[in-house]
Amino acid sequence: KAGVTQTPRYLIKTRGQQVTLSCSPISGHRSVSWYQQTPGQGLQFLFEYFSETQRNKGNFPGRFSGRQFSNSRSEMNVSTLELGDSALYLCASSLRQGAYEQYFGPGTRLTVT
Amino acid sequence: QKEVEQDPGPLSVPEGAIVSLNCTYSNSAFQYFMWYRQYSRKGPELLMYTYSSGNKEDGRFTAQVDKSSKYISLFIRDSQPSDSATYLCAFPRGPARQLTFGSGTQLTVLP
């Protein structure tokens, strides 16, 4: 079974631009969560989508948003990029909301210059 | 005070050594305890999870939980160079099981 895939793997953007990252969960998985990983703050929860609805949100500004499609694929958008948004963005999928086993993708490395 | 404190490392051990990785937590609501392994340029991979105090073994890995002290450990026996990675403790909470991670311990096993 294919794992979680994320595209693109690497991205360089300029401050003020916006970016969209994509995540395809494991086939059959319906819940997708997004995390940000930085050297200073570590891994932090951004939000979780299940059945095309955002169910939970972490403590991030409104510039961070996302959506989930009917096939469970998810996208994450960051508007008005800041230098501090440079991070590894990880997507994790699980079979259903509330499942403890979450499977992470390889991440998208975003660099904001 | 951070909810989760993890020994930062880095930790460097010879092949075959027993490795001990540790986390403390302050949130009594944490009821499940997880360990992830993250190789360089990869996403975290779930190693083990448990919900009860005591030990849980899986091959060379043993997860130990002491709820009364709010302390969890991961032991790796007969460590191998392929175990070289960053190890993260994680605590799921809420209906989404959103994970609160430790800061990670970087382990290097020298051949």
mmCIF file with all atom_site columns, C-alpha atoms in Angstrom:
data_model
loop_
_atom_site.group_PDB
_atom_site.id
_atom_site.type_symbol
_atom_site.label_atom_id
_atom_site.label_alt_id
_atom_site.label_comp_id
_atom_site.label_asym_id
_atom_site.label_entity_id
_atom_site.label_seq_id
_atom_site.pdbx_PDB_ins_code
_atom_site.Cartn_x
_atom_site.Cartn_y
_atom_site.Cartn_z
_atom_site.occupancy
_atom_site.B_iso_or_equiv
_atom_site.pdbx_formal_charge
_atom_site.auth_seq_id
_atom_site.auth_comp_id
_atom_site.auth_asym_id
_atom_site.auth_atom_id
_atom_site.pdbx_PDB_model_num
ATOM 1   C CA . LYS A 1 1   ? 0.000   0.000  0.000  1.00 0.00 ? 1   LYS A CA 1
ATOM 2   C CA . ALA A 1 2   ? 1.411   3.386  -0.943 1.00 0.00 ? 2   ALA A CA 1
ATOM 3   C CA . GLY A 1 3   ? 2.239   5.738  1.906  1.00 0.00 ? 3   GLY A CA 1
ATOM 4   C CA . VAL A 1 4   ? 1.312   9.365  2.399  1.00 0.00 ? 4   VAL A CA 1
ATOM 5   C CA . THR A 1 5   ? 2.563   11.515 -0.443 1.00 0.00 ? 5   THR A CA 1
ATOM 6   C CA . GLN A 1 6   ? 3.227   15.224 -0.303 1.00 0.00 ? 6   GLN A CA 1
ATOM 7   C CA . THR A 1 7   ? 3.950   17.605 -3.129 1.00 0.00 ? 7   THR A CA 1
ATOM 8   C CA . PRO A 1 8   ? 6.065   19.466 -3.771 1.00 0.00 ? 8   PRO A CA 1
ATOM 9   C CA . ARG A 1 9   ? 8.933   18.199 -1.658 1.00 0.00 ? 9   ARG A CA 1
ATOM 10  C CA . TYR A 1 10  ? 10.813  21.499 -1.752 1.00 0.00 ? 10  TYR A CA 1
ATOM 11  C CA . LEU A 1 11  ? 9.623   25.017 -2.306 1.00 0.00 ? 11  LEU A CA 1
ATOM 12  C CA . ILE A 1 12  ? 11.241  28.450 -2.216 1.00 0.00 ? 12  ILE A CA 1
ATOM 13  C CA . LYS A 1 13  ? 8.998   31.485 -1.942 1.00 0.00 ? 13  LYS A CA 1
ATOM 14  C CA . THR A 1 14  ? 9.421   35.176 -1.316 1.00 0.00 ? 14  THR A CA 1
ATOM 15  C CA . ARG A 1 15  ? 8.039   37.025 1.679  1.00 0.00 ? 15  ARG A CA 1
ATOM 16  C CA . GLY A 1 16  ? 4.502   38.217 1.003  1.00 0.00 ? 16  GLY A CA 1
ATOM 17  C CA . GLN A 1 17  ? 3.659   35.473 -1.483 1.00 0.00 ? 17  GLN A CA 1
ATOM 18  C CA . GLN A 1 18  ? 1.241   32.656 -0.848 1.00 0.00 ? 18  GLN A CA 1
ATOM 19  C CA . VAL A 1 19  ? 1.787   28.929 -1.161 1.00 0.00 ? 19  VAL A CA 1
ATOM 20  C CA . THR A 1 20  ? -0.319  25.789 -1.488 1.00 0.00 ? 20  THR A CA 1
ATOM 21  C CA . LEU A 1 21  ? 0.916   22.394 -0.349 1.00 0.00 ? 21  LEU A CA 1
ATOM 22  C CA . SER A 1 22  ? -0.728  19.112 -1.217 1.00 0.00 ? 22  SER A CA 1
ATOM 23  C CA . CYS A 1 23  ? -1.164  15.851 0.669  1.00 0.00 ? 23  CYS A CA 1
ATOM 24  C CA . SER A 1 24  ? -2.537  12.527 -0.538 1.00 0.00 ? 24  SER A CA 1
ATOM 25  C CA . PRO A 1 25  ? -3.344  10.216 2.372  1.00 0.00 ? 25  PRO A CA 1
ATOM 26  C CA . ILE A 1 26  ? -2.993  6.457  2.410  1.00 0.00 ? 26  ILE A CA 1
ATOM 27  C CA . SER A 1 27  ? -5.768  4.834  0.415  1.00 0.00 ? 27  SER A CA 1
ATOM 28  C CA . GLY A 1 28  ? -8.808  4.379  2.635  1.00 0.00 ? 28  GLY A CA 1
ATOM 29  C CA . HIS A 1 29  ? -7.683  6.898  5.216  1.00 0.00 ? 29  HIS A CA 1
ATOM 30  C CA . ARG A 1 30  ? -10.154 9.678  5.786  1.00 0.00 ? 30  ARG A CA 1
ATOM 31  C CA . SER A 1 31  ? -8.533  11.903 8.379  1.00 0.00 ? 31  SER A CA 1
ATOM 32  C CA . VAL A 1 32  ? -5.664  14.240 7.523  1.00 0.00 ? 32  VAL A CA 1
ATOM 33  C CA . SER A 1 33  ? -3.678  16.359 9.967  1.00 0.00 ? 33  SER A CA 1
ATOM 34  C CA . TRP A 1 34  ? -1.038  18.952 9.232  1.00 0.00 ? 34  TRP A CA 1
ATOM 35  C CA . TYR A 1 35  ? 1.992   19.777 11.358 1.00 0.00 ? 35  TYR A CA 1
ATOM 36  C CA . GLN A 1 36  ? 4.745   22.368 11.145 1.00 0.00 ? 36  GLN A CA 1
ATOM 37  C CA . GLN A 1 37  ? 8.283   21.387 12.144 1.00 0.00 ? 37  GLN A CA 1
ATOM 38  C CA . THR A 1 38  ? 10.948  24.003 12.885 1.00 0.00 ? 38  THR A CA 1
ATOM 39  C CA . PRO A 1 39  ? 14.246  23.749 14.777 1.00 0.00 ? 39  PRO A CA 1
ATOM 40  C CA . GLY A 1 40  ? 13.059  26.274 17.348 1.00 0.00 ? 40  GLY A CA 1
ATOM 41  C CA . GLN A 1 41  ? 9.483   25.150 18.001 1.00 0.00 ? 41  GLN A CA 1
ATOM 42  C CA . GLY A 1 42  ? 9.671   21.492 17.034 1.00 0.00 ? 42  GLY A CA 1
ATOM 43  C CA . LEU A 1 43  ? 6.573   19.761 15.705 1.00 0.00 ? 43  LEU A CA 1
ATOM 44  C CA . GLN A 1 44  ? 3.351   21.699 16.158 1.00 0.00 ? 44  GLN A CA 1
ATOM 45  C CA . PHE A 1 45  ? -0.198  20.770 15.196 1.00 0.00 ? 45  PHE A CA 1
ATOM 46  C CA . LEU A 1 46  ? -1.793  23.010 12.592 1.00 0.00 ? 46  LEU A CA 1
ATOM 47  C CA . PHE A 1 47  ? -5.208  21.479 11.871 1.00 0.00 ? 47  PHE A CA 1
ATOM 48  C CA . GLU A 1 48  ? -7.108  18.305 11.152 1.00 0.00 ? 48  GLU A CA 1
ATOM 49  C CA . TYR A 1 49  ? -9.614  17.518 8.442  1.00 0.00 ? 49  TYR A CA 1
ATOM 50  C CA . PHE A 1 50  ? -12.161 14.744 8.363  1.00 0.00 ? 50  PHE A CA 1
ATOM 51  C CA . SER A 1 51  ? -15.015 14.329 5.901  1.00 0.00 ? 51  SER A CA 1
ATOM 52  C CA . GLU A 1 52  ? -14.043 17.556 4.146  1.00 0.00 ? 52  GLU A CA 1
ATOM 53  C CA . THR A 1 53  ? -14.454 19.591 7.341  1.00 0.00 ? 53  THR A CA 1
ATOM 54  C CA . GLN A 1 54  ? -11.854 21.166 9.572  1.00 0.00 ? 54  GLN A CA 1
ATOM 55  C CA . ARG A 1 55  ? -12.431 19.488 12.926 1.00 0.00 ? 55  ARG A CA 1
ATOM 56  C CA . ASN A 1 56  ? -9.603  20.885 15.002 1.00 0.00 ? 56  ASN A CA 1
ATOM 57  C CA . LYS A 1 57  ? -7.170  23.747 14.742 1.00 0.00 ? 57  LYS A CA 1
ATOM 58  C CA . GLY A 1 58  ? -3.912  24.501 16.484 1.00 0.00 ? 58  GLY A CA 1
ATOM 59  C CA . ASN A 1 59  ? -2.645  27.861 17.622 1.00 0.00 ? 59  ASN A CA 1
ATOM 60  C CA . PHE A 1 60  ? -1.650  29.360 14.293 1.00 0.00 ? 60  PHE A CA 1
ATOM 61  C CA . PRO A 1 61  ? -2.758  32.636 12.666 1.00 0.00 ? 61  PRO A CA 1
ATOM 62  C CA . GLY A 1 62  ? -5.514  32.766 10.091 1.00 0.00 ? 62  GLY A CA 1
ATOM 63  C CA . ARG A 1 63  ? -2.937  32.983 7.306  1.00 0.00 ? 63  ARG A CA 1
ATOM 64  C CA . PHE A 1 64  ? -2.758  29.214 7.604  1.00 0.00 ? 64  PHE A CA 1
ATOM 65  C CA . SER A 1 65  ? -5.746  27.467 6.114  1.00 0.00 ? 65  SER A CA 1
ATOM 66  C CA . GLY A 1 66  ? -6.588  24.219 4.478  1.00 0.00 ? 66  GLY A CA 1
ATOM 67  C CA . ARG A 1 67  ? -9.220  22.104 2.884  1.00 0.00 ? 67  ARG A CA 1
ATOM 68  C CA . GLN A 1 68  ? -10.022 18.498 2.188  1.00 0.00 ? 68  GLN A CA 1
ATOM 69  C CA . PHE A 1 69  ? -11.572 17.066 -0.917 1.00 0.00 ? 69  PHE A CA 1
ATOM 70  C CA . SER A 1 70  ? -14.094 14.271 -1.283 1.00 0.00 ? 70  SER A CA 1
ATOM 71  C CA . ASN A 1 71  ? -11.297 11.800 -2.079 1.00 0.00 ? 71  ASN A CA 1
ATOM 72  C CA . SER A 1 72  ? -9.652  12.757 1.267  1.00 0.00 ? 72  SER A CA 1
ATOM 73  C CA . ARG A 1 73  ? -6.765  14.559 -0.397 1.00 0.00 ? 73  ARG A CA 1
ATOM 74  C CA . SER A 1 74  ? -5.917  17.737 1.449  1.00 0.00 ? 74  SER A CA 1
ATOM 75  C CA . GLU A 1 75  ? -4.293  21.044 0.669  1.00 0.00 ? 75  GLU A CA 1
ATOM 76  C CA . MET A 1 76  ? -2.784  23.576 2.982  1.00 0.00 ? 76  MET A CA 1
ATOM 77  C CA . ASN A 1 77  ? -2.435  27.244 2.108  1.00 0.00 ? 77  ASN A CA 1
ATOM 78  C CA . VAL A 1 78  ? -0.288  29.905 3.686  1.00 0.00 ? 78  VAL A CA 1
ATOM 79  C CA . SER A 1 79  ? -0.929  33.480 2.616  1.00 0.00 ? 79  SER A CA 1
ATOM 80  C CA . THR A 1 80  ? 1.302   36.522 3.030  1.00 0.00 ? 80  THR A CA 1
ATOM 81  C CA . LEU A 1 81  ? 4.354   34.431 3.774  1.00 0.00 ? 81  LEU A CA 1
ATOM 82  C CA . GLU A 1 82  ? 6.744   35.531 6.500  1.00 0.00 ? 82  GLU A CA 1
ATOM 83  C CA . LEU A 1 83  ? 10.352  34.504 7.023  1.00 0.00 ? 83  LEU A CA 1
ATOM 84  C CA . GLY A 1 84  ? 9.260   32.586 10.128 1.00 0.00 ? 84  GLY A CA 1
ATOM 85  C CA . ASP A 1 85  ? 7.053   30.339 8.019  1.00 0.00 ? 85  ASP A CA 1
ATOM 86  C CA . SER A 1 86  ? 10.151  28.559 6.744  1.00 0.00 ? 86  SER A CA 1
ATOM 87  C CA . ALA A 1 87  ? 9.671   25.015 7.993  1.00 0.00 ? 87  ALA A CA 1
ATOM 88  C CA . LEU A 1 88  ? 9.016   21.415 7.144  1.00 0.00 ? 88  LEU A CA 1
ATOM 89  C CA . TYR A 1 89  ? 5.274   20.936 6.712  1.00 0.00 ? 89  TYR A CA 1
ATOM 90  C CA . LEU A 1 90  ? 4.145   17.408 7.457  1.00 0.00 ? 90  LEU A CA 1
ATOM 91  C CA . CYS A 1 91  ? 0.898   15.745 6.659  1.00 0.00 ? 91  CYS A CA 1
ATOM 92  C CA . ALA A 1 92  ? -0.337  12.730 8.610  1.00 0.00 ? 92  ALA A CA 1
ATOM 93  C CA . SER A 1 93  ? -3.213  10.468 7.696  1.00 0.00 ? 93  SER A CA 1
ATOM 94  C CA . SER A 1 94  ? -5.252  8.087  9.786  1.00 0.00 ? 94  SER A CA 1
ATOM 95  C CA . LEU A 1 95  ? -8.060  5.696  9.056  1.00 0.00 ? 95  LEU A CA 1
ATOM 96  C CA . ARG A 1 96  ? -10.687 7.732  10.851 1.00 0.00 ? 96  ARG A CA 1
ATOM 97  C CA . GLN A 1 97  ? -10.967 10.649 13.202 1.00 0.00 ? 97  GLN A CA 1
ATOM 98  C CA . GLY A 1 98  ? -9.811  9.598  16.612 1.00 0.00 ? 98  GLY A CA 1
ATOM 99  C CA . ALA A 1 99  ? -7.483  6.852  15.456 1.00 0.00 ? 99  ALA A CA 1
ATOM 100 C CA . TYR A 1 100 ? -4.240  6.816  17.373 1.00 0.00 ? 100 TYR A CA 1
ATOM 101 C CA . GLU A 1 101 ? -2.094  5.561  14.546 1.00 0.00 ? 101 GLU A CA 1
ATOM 102 C CA . GLN A 1 102 ? -1.125  8.441  12.323 1.00 0.00 ? 102 GLN A CA 1
ATOM 103 C CA . TYR A 1 103 ? 1.128   7.948  9.339  1.00 0.00 ? 103 TYR A CA 1
ATOM 104 C CA . PHE A 1 104 ? 3.303   10.842 8.255  1.00 0.00 ? 104 PHE A CA 1
ATOM 105 C CA . GLY A 1 105 ? 4.387   11.814 4.792  1.00 0.00 ? 105 GLY A CA 1
ATOM 106 C CA . PRO A 1 106 ? 7.933   12.952 3.964  1.00 0.00 ? 106 PRO A CA 1
ATOM 107 C CA . GLY A 1 107 ? 6.987   16.605 4.253  1.00 0.00 ? 107 GLY A CA 1
ATOM 108 C CA . THR A 1 108 ? 7.333   19.711 2.134  1.00 0.00 ? 108 THR A CA 1
ATOM 109 C CA . ARG A 1 109 ? 10.366  21.851 2.930  1.00 0.00 ? 109 ARG A CA 1
ATOM 110 C CA . LEU A 1 110 ? 9.318   25.502 2.529  1.00 0.00 ? 110 LEU A CA 1
ATOM 111 C CA . THR A 1 111 ? 11.926  28.216 2.481  1.00 0.00 ? 111 THR A CA 1
ATOM 112 C CA . VAL A 1 112 ? 10.788  31.837 2.580  1.00 0.00 ? 112 VAL A CA 1
ATOM 113 C CA . THR A 1 113 ? 13.343  34.420 1.480  1.00 0.00 ? 113 THR A CA 1
ATOM 114 C CA . GLN B 2 1   ? 6.726   25.340 31.813 1.00 0.00 ? 1   GLN B CA 1
ATOM 115 C CA . LYS B 2 2   ? 6.536   23.241 28.657 1.00 0.00 ? 2   LYS B CA 1
ATOM 116 C CA . GLU B 2 3   ? 3.976   20.444 28.633 1.00 0.00 ? 3   GLU B CA 1
ATOM 117 C CA . VAL B 2 4   ? 6.627   18.003 27.438 1.00 0.00 ? 4   VAL B CA 1
ATOM 118 C CA . GLU B 2 5   ? 10.340  17.997 28.168 1.00 0.00 ? 5   GLU B CA 1
ATOM 119 C CA . GLN B 2 6   ? 12.636  15.632 26.317 1.00 0.00 ? 6   GLN B CA 1
ATOM 120 C CA . ASP B 2 7   ? 16.337  15.050 26.865 1.00 0.00 ? 7   ASP B CA 1
ATOM 121 C CA . PRO B 2 8   ? 17.783  16.990 23.917 1.00 0.00 ? 8   PRO B CA 1
ATOM 122 C CA . GLY B 2 9   ? 20.894  14.963 23.260 1.00 0.00 ? 9   GLY B CA 1
ATOM 123 C CA . PRO B 2 10  ? 22.598  14.509 20.950 1.00 0.00 ? 10  PRO B CA 1
ATOM 124 C CA . LEU B 2 11  ? 23.399  11.009 22.050 1.00 0.00 ? 11  LEU B CA 1
ATOM 125 C CA . SER B 2 12  ? 26.219  8.964  20.567 1.00 0.00 ? 12  SER B CA 1
ATOM 126 C CA . VAL B 2 13  ? 26.660  5.291  21.519 1.00 0.00 ? 13  VAL B CA 1
ATOM 127 C CA . PRO B 2 14  ? 28.646  2.301  20.205 1.00 0.00 ? 14  PRO B CA 1
ATOM 128 C CA . GLU B 2 15  ? 26.867  -0.452 18.308 1.00 0.00 ? 15  GLU B CA 1
ATOM 129 C CA . GLY B 2 16  ? 25.322  -3.000 20.672 1.00 0.00 ? 16  GLY B CA 1
ATOM 130 C CA . ALA B 2 17  ? 24.760  -0.532 23.516 1.00 0.00 ? 17  ALA B CA 1
ATOM 131 C CA . ILE B 2 18  ? 21.484  -0.144 25.376 1.00 0.00 ? 18  ILE B CA 1
ATOM 132 C CA . VAL B 2 19  ? 19.974  3.267  24.741 1.00 0.00 ? 19  VAL B CA 1
ATOM 133 C CA . SER B 2 20  ? 17.609  5.091  27.063 1.00 0.00 ? 20  SER B CA 1
ATOM 134 C CA . LEU B 2 21  ? 15.503  7.973  25.774 1.00 0.00 ? 21  LEU B CA 1
ATOM 135 C CA . ASN B 2 22  ? 13.350  9.942  28.172 1.00 0.00 ? 22  ASN B CA 1
ATOM 136 C CA . CYS B 2 23  ? 10.494  12.426 28.374 1.00 0.00 ? 23  CYS B CA 1
ATOM 137 C CA . THR B 2 24  ? 8.598   14.062 31.186 1.00 0.00 ? 24  THR B CA 1
ATOM 138 C CA . TYR B 2 25  ? 5.177   15.614 30.843 1.00 0.00 ? 25  TYR B CA 1
ATOM 139 C CA . SER B 2 26  ? 3.039   17.859 32.985 1.00 0.00 ? 26  SER B CA 1
ATOM 140 C CA . ASN B 2 27  ? -0.452  17.419 31.530 1.00 0.00 ? 27  ASN B CA 1
ATOM 141 C CA . SER B 2 28  ? -2.412  14.846 33.515 1.00 0.00 ? 28  SER B CA 1
ATOM 142 C CA . ALA B 2 29  ? -4.871  14.597 30.613 1.00 0.00 ? 29  ALA B CA 1
ATOM 143 C CA . PHE B 2 30  ? -2.284  12.711 28.575 1.00 0.00 ? 30  PHE B CA 1
ATOM 144 C CA . GLN B 2 31  ? -3.414  9.107  28.632 1.00 0.00 ? 31  GLN B CA 1
ATOM 145 C CA . TYR B 2 32  ? -1.629  7.649  25.607 1.00 0.00 ? 32  TYR B CA 1
ATOM 146 C CA . PHE B 2 33  ? 2.089   7.675  25.081 1.00 0.00 ? 33  PHE B CA 1
ATOM 147 C CA . MET B 2 34  ? 3.837   7.311  21.769 1.00 0.00 ? 34  MET B CA 1
ATOM 148 C CA . TRP B 2 35  ? 7.311   7.166  20.350 1.00 0.00 ? 35  TRP B CA 1
ATOM 149 C CA . TYR B 2 36  ? 8.163   8.222  16.829 1.00 0.00 ? 36  TYR B CA 1
ATOM 150 C CA . ARG B 2 37  ? 11.408  7.837  14.937 1.00 0.00 ? 37  ARG B CA 1
ATOM 151 C CA . GLN B 2 38  ? 12.424  10.361 12.316 1.00 0.00 ? 38  GLN B CA 1
ATOM 152 C CA . TYR B 2 39  ? 15.233  9.763  9.880  1.00 0.00 ? 39  TYR B CA 1
ATOM 153 C CA . SER B 2 40  ? 16.881  12.703 8.197  1.00 0.00 ? 40  SER B CA 1
ATOM 154 C CA . ARG B 2 41  ? 14.702  14.162 5.418  1.00 0.00 ? 41  ARG B CA 1
ATOM 155 C CA . LYS B 2 42  ? 11.823  11.838 6.286  1.00 0.00 ? 42  LYS B CA 1
ATOM 156 C CA . GLY B 2 43  ? 8.569   12.168 8.165  1.00 0.00 ? 43  GLY B CA 1
ATOM 157 C CA . PRO B 2 44  ? 8.147   10.709 11.666 1.00 0.00 ? 44  PRO B CA 1
ATOM 158 C CA . GLU B 2 45  ? 7.390   7.003  11.838 1.00 0.00 ? 45  GLU B CA 1
ATOM 159 C CA . LEU B 2 46  ? 5.338   5.547  14.677 1.00 0.00 ? 46  LEU B CA 1
ATOM 160 C CA . LEU B 2 47  ? 7.420   3.062  16.671 1.00 0.00 ? 47  LEU B CA 1
ATOM 161 C CA . MET B 2 48  ? 5.256   2.199  19.625 1.00 0.00 ? 48  MET B CA 1
ATOM 162 C CA . TYR B 2 49  ? 2.375   3.404  21.666 1.00 0.00 ? 49  TYR B CA 1
ATOM 163 C CA . THR B 2 50  ? 0.901   2.431  24.994 1.00 0.00 ? 50  THR B CA 1
ATOM 164 C CA . TYR B 2 51  ? -1.660  3.695  27.451 1.00 0.00 ? 51  TYR B CA 1
ATOM 165 C CA . SER B 2 52  ? -0.822  1.973  30.671 1.00 0.00 ? 52  SER B CA 1
ATOM 166 C CA . SER B 2 53  ? 1.907   2.297  33.235 1.00 0.00 ? 53  SER B CA 1
ATOM 167 C CA . GLY B 2 54  ? 4.547   -0.382 32.992 1.00 0.00 ? 54  GLY B CA 1
ATOM 168 C CA . ASN B 2 55  ? 6.529   -1.824 30.138 1.00 0.00 ? 55  ASN B CA 1
ATOM 169 C CA . LYS B 2 56  ? 5.617   -2.738 26.583 1.00 0.00 ? 56  LYS B CA 1
ATOM 170 C CA . GLU B 2 57  ? 8.070   -4.625 24.421 1.00 0.00 ? 57  GLU B CA 1
ATOM 171 C CA . ASP B 2 58  ? 8.361   -4.847 20.666 1.00 0.00 ? 58  ASP B CA 1
ATOM 172 C CA . GLY B 2 59  ? 11.489  -6.587 19.507 1.00 0.00 ? 59  GLY B CA 1
ATOM 173 C CA . ARG B 2 60  ? 14.519  -4.569 20.572 1.00 0.00 ? 60  ARG B CA 1
ATOM 174 C CA . PHE B 2 61  ? 12.327  -1.688 21.751 1.00 0.00 ? 61  PHE B CA 1
ATOM 175 C CA . THR B 2 62  ? 10.728  -1.293 25.173 1.00 0.00 ? 62  THR B CA 1
ATOM 176 C CA . ALA B 2 63  ? 8.432   1.581  26.093 1.00 0.00 ? 63  ALA B CA 1
ATOM 177 C CA . GLN B 2 64  ? 8.141   2.311  29.785 1.00 0.00 ? 64  GLN B CA 1
ATOM 178 C CA . VAL B 2 65  ? 5.537   4.558  31.375 1.00 0.00 ? 65  VAL B CA 1
ATOM 179 C CA . ASP B 2 66  ? 5.344   5.834  34.934 1.00 0.00 ? 66  ASP B CA 1
ATOM 180 C CA . LYS B 2 67  ? 2.128   7.837  35.175 1.00 0.00 ? 67  LYS B CA 1
ATOM 181 C CA . SER B 2 68  ? 2.655   8.716  38.826 1.00 0.00 ? 68  SER B CA 1
ATOM 182 C CA . SER B 2 69  ? 5.925   10.469 37.957 1.00 0.00 ? 69  SER B CA 1
ATOM 183 C CA . LYS B 2 70  ? 4.729   11.616 34.524 1.00 0.00 ? 70  LYS B CA 1
ATOM 184 C CA . TYR B 2 71  ? 7.800   10.052 32.992 1.00 0.00 ? 71  TYR B CA 1
ATOM 185 C CA . ILE B 2 72  ? 8.172   7.886  29.908 1.00 0.00 ? 72  ILE B CA 1
ATOM 186 C CA . SER B 2 73  ? 11.161  6.126  28.447 1.00 0.00 ? 73  SER B CA 1
ATOM 187 C CA . LEU B 2 74  ? 12.118  4.220  25.336 1.00 0.00 ? 74  LEU B CA 1
ATOM 188 C CA . PHE B 2 75  ? 14.850  1.617  25.619 1.00 0.00 ? 75  PHE B CA 1
ATOM 189 C CA . ILE B 2 76  ? 16.646  0.230  22.592 1.00 0.00 ? 76  ILE B CA 1
ATOM 190 C CA . ARG B 2 77  ? 18.565  -2.989 23.130 1.00 0.00 ? 77  ARG B CA 1
ATOM 191 C CA . ASP B 2 78  ? 21.468  -4.111 20.952 1.00 0.00 ? 78  ASP B CA 1
ATOM 192 C CA . SER B 2 79  ? 21.459  -0.777 19.143 1.00 0.00 ? 79  SER B CA 1
ATOM 193 C CA . GLN B 2 80  ? 22.366  -0.783 15.457 1.00 0.00 ? 80  GLN B CA 1
ATOM 194 C CA . PRO B 2 81  ? 23.736  1.944  13.152 1.00 0.00 ? 81  PRO B CA 1
ATOM 195 C CA . SER B 2 82  ? 20.351  1.821  11.406 1.00 0.00 ? 82  SER B CA 1
ATOM 196 C CA . ASP B 2 83  ? 18.800  3.099  14.663 1.00 0.00 ? 83  ASP B CA 1
ATOM 197 C CA . SER B 2 84  ? 20.564  6.430  14.121 1.00 0.00 ? 84  SER B CA 1
ATOM 198 C CA . ALA B 2 85  ? 17.712  8.931  13.928 1.00 0.00 ? 85  ALA B CA 1
ATOM 199 C CA . THR B 2 86  ? 15.824  11.486 15.971 1.00 0.00 ? 86  THR B CA 1
ATOM 200 C CA . TYR B 2 87  ? 13.408  10.002 18.485 1.00 0.00 ? 87  TYR B CA 1
ATOM 201 C CA . LEU B 2 88  ? 10.330  11.932 19.484 1.00 0.00 ? 88  LEU B CA 1
ATOM 202 C CA . CYS B 2 89  ? 7.935   11.267 22.306 1.00 0.00 ? 89  CYS B CA 1
ATOM 203 C CA . ALA B 2 90  ? 4.368   12.253 21.500 1.00 0.00 ? 90  ALA B CA 1
ATOM 204 C CA . PHE B 2 91  ? 1.124   12.576 23.401 1.00 0.00 ? 91  PHE B CA 1
ATOM 205 C CA . PRO B 2 92  ? -2.211  12.457 21.583 1.00 0.00 ? 92  PRO B CA 1
ATOM 206 C CA . ARG B 2 93  ? -5.162  14.405 22.935 1.00 0.00 ? 93  ARG B CA 1
ATOM 207 C CA . GLY B 2 94  ? -8.553  15.580 21.937 1.00 0.00 ? 94  GLY B CA 1
ATOM 208 C CA . PRO B 2 95  ? -10.958 13.931 19.486 1.00 0.00 ? 95  PRO B CA 1
ATOM 209 C CA . ALA B 2 96  ? -8.477  14.455 16.634 1.00 0.00 ? 96  ALA B CA 1
ATOM 210 C CA . ARG B 2 97  ? -5.723  12.833 18.695 1.00 0.00 ? 97  ARG B CA 1
ATOM 211 C CA . GLN B 2 98  ? -3.594  15.864 17.855 1.00 0.00 ? 98  GLN B CA 1
ATOM 212 C CA . LEU B 2 99  ? -0.061  15.143 18.885 1.00 0.00 ? 99  LEU B CA 1
ATOM 213 C CA . THR B 2 100 ? 2.012   17.155 21.314 1.00 0.00 ? 100 THR B CA 1
ATOM 214 C CA . PHE B 2 101 ? 5.616   16.276 20.602 1.00 0.00 ? 101 PHE B CA 1
ATOM 215 C CA . GLY B 2 102 ? 8.779   16.451 22.603 1.00 0.00 ? 102 GLY B CA 1
ATOM 216 C CA . SER B 2 103 ? 11.663  18.327 21.048 1.00 0.00 ? 103 SER B CA 1
ATOM 217 C CA . GLY B 2 104 ? 13.383  15.109 19.972 1.00 0.00 ? 104 GLY B CA 1
ATOM 218 C CA . THR B 2 105 ? 16.625  13.344 20.852 1.00 0.00 ? 105 THR B CA 1
ATOM 219 C CA . GLN B 2 106 ? 19.130  12.813 18.079 1.00 0.00 ? 106 GLN B CA 1
ATOM 220 C CA . LEU B 2 107 ? 20.769  9.396  18.389 1.00 0.00 ? 107 LEU B CA 1
ATOM 221 C CA . THR B 2 108 ? 23.863  8.214  16.568 1.00 0.00 ? 108 THR B CA 1
ATOM 222 C CA . VAL B 2 109 ? 24.934  4.577  16.839 1.00 0.00 ? 109 VAL B CA 1
ATOM 223 C CA . LEU B 2 110 ? 28.559  4.165  15.852 1.00 0.00 ? 110 LEU B CA 1
ATOM 224 C CA . PRO B 2 111 ? 29.638  0.943  14.090 1.00 0.00 ? 111 PRO B CA 1
#
